[in-house]
């Protein structure tokens, strides 16, 4: 099996919780693990202690390569409601390399399956959104067929979140939901992205839990974009 080349869902001290790591700290670990590309995706301002708008604007001036690792600077923006509204304005989002859109409690309260599904799908229509984060959360049930079809229509990746699948994960038992995502994407021959969701350096490039589900689903390697920096960058540039 090939080695992983990238991890694009990671958090630094700018996310305000669970991390004291700087961007350089994260790059050091990525370099040590042999990653070619590292994405920094700190939480948007609706998260308690999350990045301010000024922080995300400043990323335009950040180093594009650190310790031999190519750097992408993005955001994990919060979906605020069923209209798919995000907690960062479009001008800010357009200045980033990529955007992950996610639902978090208590920023958005769990709704019905229809409401949760609509929130994700509407957020995908924002041309800056390239990845939907952890839509496996059992507290936010969704229609996965509708989610996958919308992802395909809007050129958006769905992630398999390693943190969700950890034994002490706080999103509940997400295995069945992640299998749904993988099996549907395999059926439609549509790629996914694995993410560490590392808050700090401890889990950068760690997809151990995610790979257990990937193997269970017998997901083809060519549909997992972490194996190819070029394939990931081509996908990001498509929209």
Coordinates of C-alpha atoms in Angstrom, one line a residue:
X1 CA 0.0 0.0 0.0
X2 CA 1.2 3.5 -0.8
X3 CA 2.1 6.0 2.0
X4 CA 0.0 9.0 2.9
X5 CA 1.1 12.3 1.4
X6 CA -1.2 14.8 3.1
X7 CA -3.4 15.8 6.0
X8 CA -5.5 18.9 5.6
X9 CA -7.7 18.9 8.7
X10 CA -5.5 20.1 11.5
X11 CA -5.8 22.7 14.3
X12 CA -3.2 25.0 15.9
X13 CA -3.4 27.2 19.0
X14 CA -5.5 29.6 16.9
X15 CA -8.4 27.3 17.2
X16 CA -8.6 28.2 20.9
X17 CA -9.1 24.8 22.4
X18 CA -7.2 21.6 22.7
X19 CA -4.0 22.8 21.1
X20 CA -1.0 24.9 22.1
X21 CA 0.9 24.1 18.8
X22 CA 2.0 26.8 16.3
X23 CA 1.9 26.3 12.6
X24 CA 5.7 25.6 12.7
X25 CA 5.2 22.9 15.4
X26 CA 2.6 21.2 13.1
X27 CA 5.0 21.4 10.1
X28 CA 7.8 19.8 12.1
X29 CA 5.7 16.7 12.9
X30 CA 4.4 16.6 9.3
X31 CA 8.0 16.6 8.0
X32 CA 9.0 13.9 10.5
X33 CA 6.2 11.7 9.3
X34 CA 7.1 12.2 5.6
X35 CA 4.0 14.2 4.6
X36 CA 4.4 16.3 1.5
X37 CA 1.5 18.7 2.2
X38 CA -0.1 19.9 5.4
X39 CA -3.3 21.8 5.6
X40 CA -4.0 24.1 8.6
X41 CA -7.8 24.5 9.1
X42 CA -8.4 26.4 12.3
X43 CA -11.9 26.8 13.6
X44 CA -14.0 29.8 12.5
X45 CA -15.0 32.6 14.9
X46 CA -18.3 31.1 16.0
X47 CA -16.2 28.5 17.9
X48 CA -15.4 29.6 21.4
X49 CA -11.8 31.0 21.2
X50 CA -11.7 30.2 17.4
X51 CA -9.8 32.2 14.9
X52 CA -10.8 35.8 14.3
X53 CA -11.3 37.2 10.8
X54 CA -8.0 39.0 11.0
X55 CA -6.2 35.7 11.6
X56 CA -7.6 34.1 8.4
X57 CA -6.7 37.2 6.4
X58 CA -3.1 37.1 7.7
X59 CA -2.7 33.6 6.3
X60 CA -2.3 35.0 2.8
X61 CA 1.2 36.1 4.0
X62 CA 2.2 32.8 5.6
X63 CA 5.1 30.7 4.3
X64 CA 4.0 28.4 1.5
X65 CA 6.7 25.8 2.5
X66 CA 7.9 24.9 5.9
X67 CA 10.7 22.4 6.6
X68 CA 10.2 21.0 3.1
X69 CA 6.4 20.5 3.6
X70 CA 4.1 22.4 1.2
X71 CA 1.5 24.3 3.3
X72 CA -2.1 25.0 2.5
X73 CA -4.0 27.5 4.7
X74 CA -7.7 27.0 5.1
X75 CA -10.4 27.1 7.7
X76 CA -12.9 24.8 9.3
X77 CA -15.9 27.1 9.0
X78 CA -19.0 26.5 11.1
X79 CA -22.3 25.9 9.4
X80 CA -24.7 28.1 11.3
X81 CA -28.2 27.1 10.1
X82 CA -30.2 25.1 7.5
X83 CA -29.5 27.8 4.9
X84 CA -25.8 26.7 4.9
X85 CA -24.6 30.0 6.1
X86 CA -21.0 30.0 7.4
X87 CA -19.3 32.0 10.2
X88 CA -16.7 33.5 7.8
X89 CA -17.7 35.9 5.0
X90 CA -17.1 35.1 1.4
X91 CA -14.3 37.7 1.0
X92 CA -12.4 36.0 3.8
X93 CA -13.1 32.5 2.4
X94 CA -11.9 33.4 -1.0
X95 CA -8.5 34.3 0.4
X96 CA -7.9 30.8 1.7
X97 CA -6.5 27.7 -0.1
X98 CA -9.6 25.6 0.8
X99 CA -12.5 25.6 3.2
X100 CA -13.9 22.7 5.3
X101 CA -17.6 23.3 6.4
X102 CA -18.7 21.5 9.5
X103 CA -21.5 21.4 12.0
X104 CA -20.7 21.7 15.7
X105 CA -22.7 21.8 18.9
X106 CA -23.7 24.2 20.4
X107 CA -23.3 26.5 17.4
X108 CA -26.0 24.6 15.6
X109 CA -28.6 22.6 17.4
X110 CA -29.4 19.1 16.0
X111 CA -32.4 19.1 13.8
X112 CA -34.4 16.5 11.9
X113 CA -32.7 14.4 9.2
X114 CA -34.1 16.7 6.6
X115 CA -32.9 19.9 8.3
X116 CA -29.4 18.5 9.0
X117 CA -29.1 17.3 5.4
X118 CA -30.3 20.6 4.0
X119 CA -27.7 22.5 6.1
X120 CA -24.8 20.4 4.7
X121 CA -26.1 20.6 1.1
X122 CA -26.7 24.3 1.2
X123 CA -23.2 24.9 2.5
X124 CA -21.8 22.8 -0.4
X125 CA -23.2 25.4 -2.8
X126 CA -20.7 28.0 -1.6
X127 CA -17.9 27.8 -4.2
X128 CA -15.2 28.2 -1.5
X129 CA -16.3 25.0 0.3
X130 CA -14.2 22.1 -0.8
X131 CA -14.6 19.6 2.0
X132 CA -17.5 18.7 4.4
X133 CA -16.2 17.8 7.8
X134 CA -17.3 14.9 10.0
X135 CA -20.9 14.5 8.7
X136 CA -20.8 11.2 10.5
X137 CA -21.9 12.7 13.8
X138 CA -24.7 10.6 15.2
X139 CA -26.3 13.6 16.9
X140 CA -26.9 15.1 13.4
X141 CA -28.6 12.3 11.4
X142 CA -28.5 12.9 7.6
X143 CA -29.6 11.3 4.3
X144 CA -26.3 10.0 3.1
X145 CA -27.4 9.3 -0.4
X146 CA -28.6 12.9 -0.8
X147 CA -25.3 14.1 0.8
X148 CA -23.1 12.1 -1.5
X149 CA -25.1 13.1 -4.6
X150 CA -24.9 16.8 -3.6
X151 CA -21.1 16.4 -3.0
X152 CA -20.7 15.1 -6.5
X153 CA -22.9 17.8 -8.0
X154 CA -20.9 20.5 -6.2
X155 CA -17.4 19.1 -6.5
X156 CA -17.0 18.7 -2.7
X157 CA -15.1 16.0 -0.8
X158 CA -16.6 14.2 2.2
X159 CA -14.1 13.3 4.9
X160 CA -13.6 10.2 7.0
X161 CA -12.6 11.7 10.3
X162 CA -10.1 9.7 12.3
X163 CA -11.1 11.6 15.5
X164 CA -14.7 10.6 15.1
X165 CA -13.7 7.0 14.9
X166 CA -11.4 7.0 18.0
X167 CA -12.6 4.9 20.9
X168 CA -13.0 8.1 23.0
X169 CA -14.6 10.1 20.2
X170 CA -17.4 12.5 21.2
X171 CA -19.5 12.1 18.1
X172 CA -20.9 8.7 19.2
X173 CA -20.4 5.5 17.4
X174 CA -19.8 6.7 13.8
X175 CA -18.7 3.5 12.2
X176 CA -22.0 2.7 10.5
X177 CA -22.3 6.3 9.2
X178 CA -18.7 6.3 7.8
X179 CA -19.3 2.9 6.1
X180 CA -22.4 4.5 4.5
X181 CA -20.3 7.3 3.1
X182 CA -17.5 5.0 1.9
X183 CA -19.9 2.5 0.3
X184 CA -21.8 5.2 -1.5
X185 CA -18.7 6.9 -2.7
X186 CA -17.3 3.6 -3.9
X187 CA -20.5 2.8 -5.7
X188 CA -20.3 6.2 -7.6
X189 CA -16.5 6.0 -7.9
X190 CA -16.2 9.3 -6.1
X191 CA -13.1 10.2 -4.0
X192 CA -13.0 10.8 -0.2
X193 CA -10.4 12.5 2.0
X194 CA -9.2 11.1 5.3
X195 CA -8.5 13.6 8.1
X196 CA -6.8 13.4 11.4
X197 CA -8.7 16.4 12.9
X198 CA -5.6 16.7 15.1
X199 CA -5.8 19.5 17.7
X200 CA -2.1 20.0 18.1
X201 CA 0.7 17.8 17.0
X202 CA -0.3 14.5 18.6
X203 CA -2.3 13.1 15.7
X204 CA -1.0 14.9 12.6
X205 CA -1.1 12.3 9.7
X206 CA -2.8 9.7 11.9
X207 CA -5.5 7.8 10.0
X208 CA -5.3 4.6 12.0
X209 CA -9.0 4.5 13.0
X210 CA -10.1 5.7 9.6
X211 CA -8.2 3.0 7.8
X212 CA -9.9 0.3 9.7
X213 CA -13.2 1.4 8.2
X214 CA -11.7 2.0 4.8
X215 CA -10.4 -1.6 4.8
X216 CA -13.8 -2.9 5.9
X217 CA -15.5 -1.0 3.1
X218 CA -12.8 -2.3 0.6
X219 CA -12.4 1.3 -0.6
X220 CA -10.1 1.4 -3.7
X221 CA -6.8 3.3 -3.0
X222 CA -7.3 5.6 -6.0
X223 CA -10.4 7.0 -4.3
X224 CA -8.5 8.1 -1.3
X225 CA -6.9 11.5 -2.1
X226 CA -4.4 11.4 0.8
X227 CA -2.2 9.1 -1.3
X228 CA -1.6 11.8 -3.9
X229 CA -0.8 15.4 -3.4
X230 CA -1.3 16.1 -7.1
X231 CA -4.7 14.4 -7.2
X232 CA -5.8 16.4 -4.1
X233 CA -4.6 19.7 -5.6
X234 CA -6.3 19.0 -8.9
X235 CA -9.5 18.3 -7.1
X236 CA -9.3 21.5 -5.0
X237 CA -8.6 23.6 -8.2
X238 CA -11.6 22.1 -10.0
X239 CA -14.3 24.3 -8.5

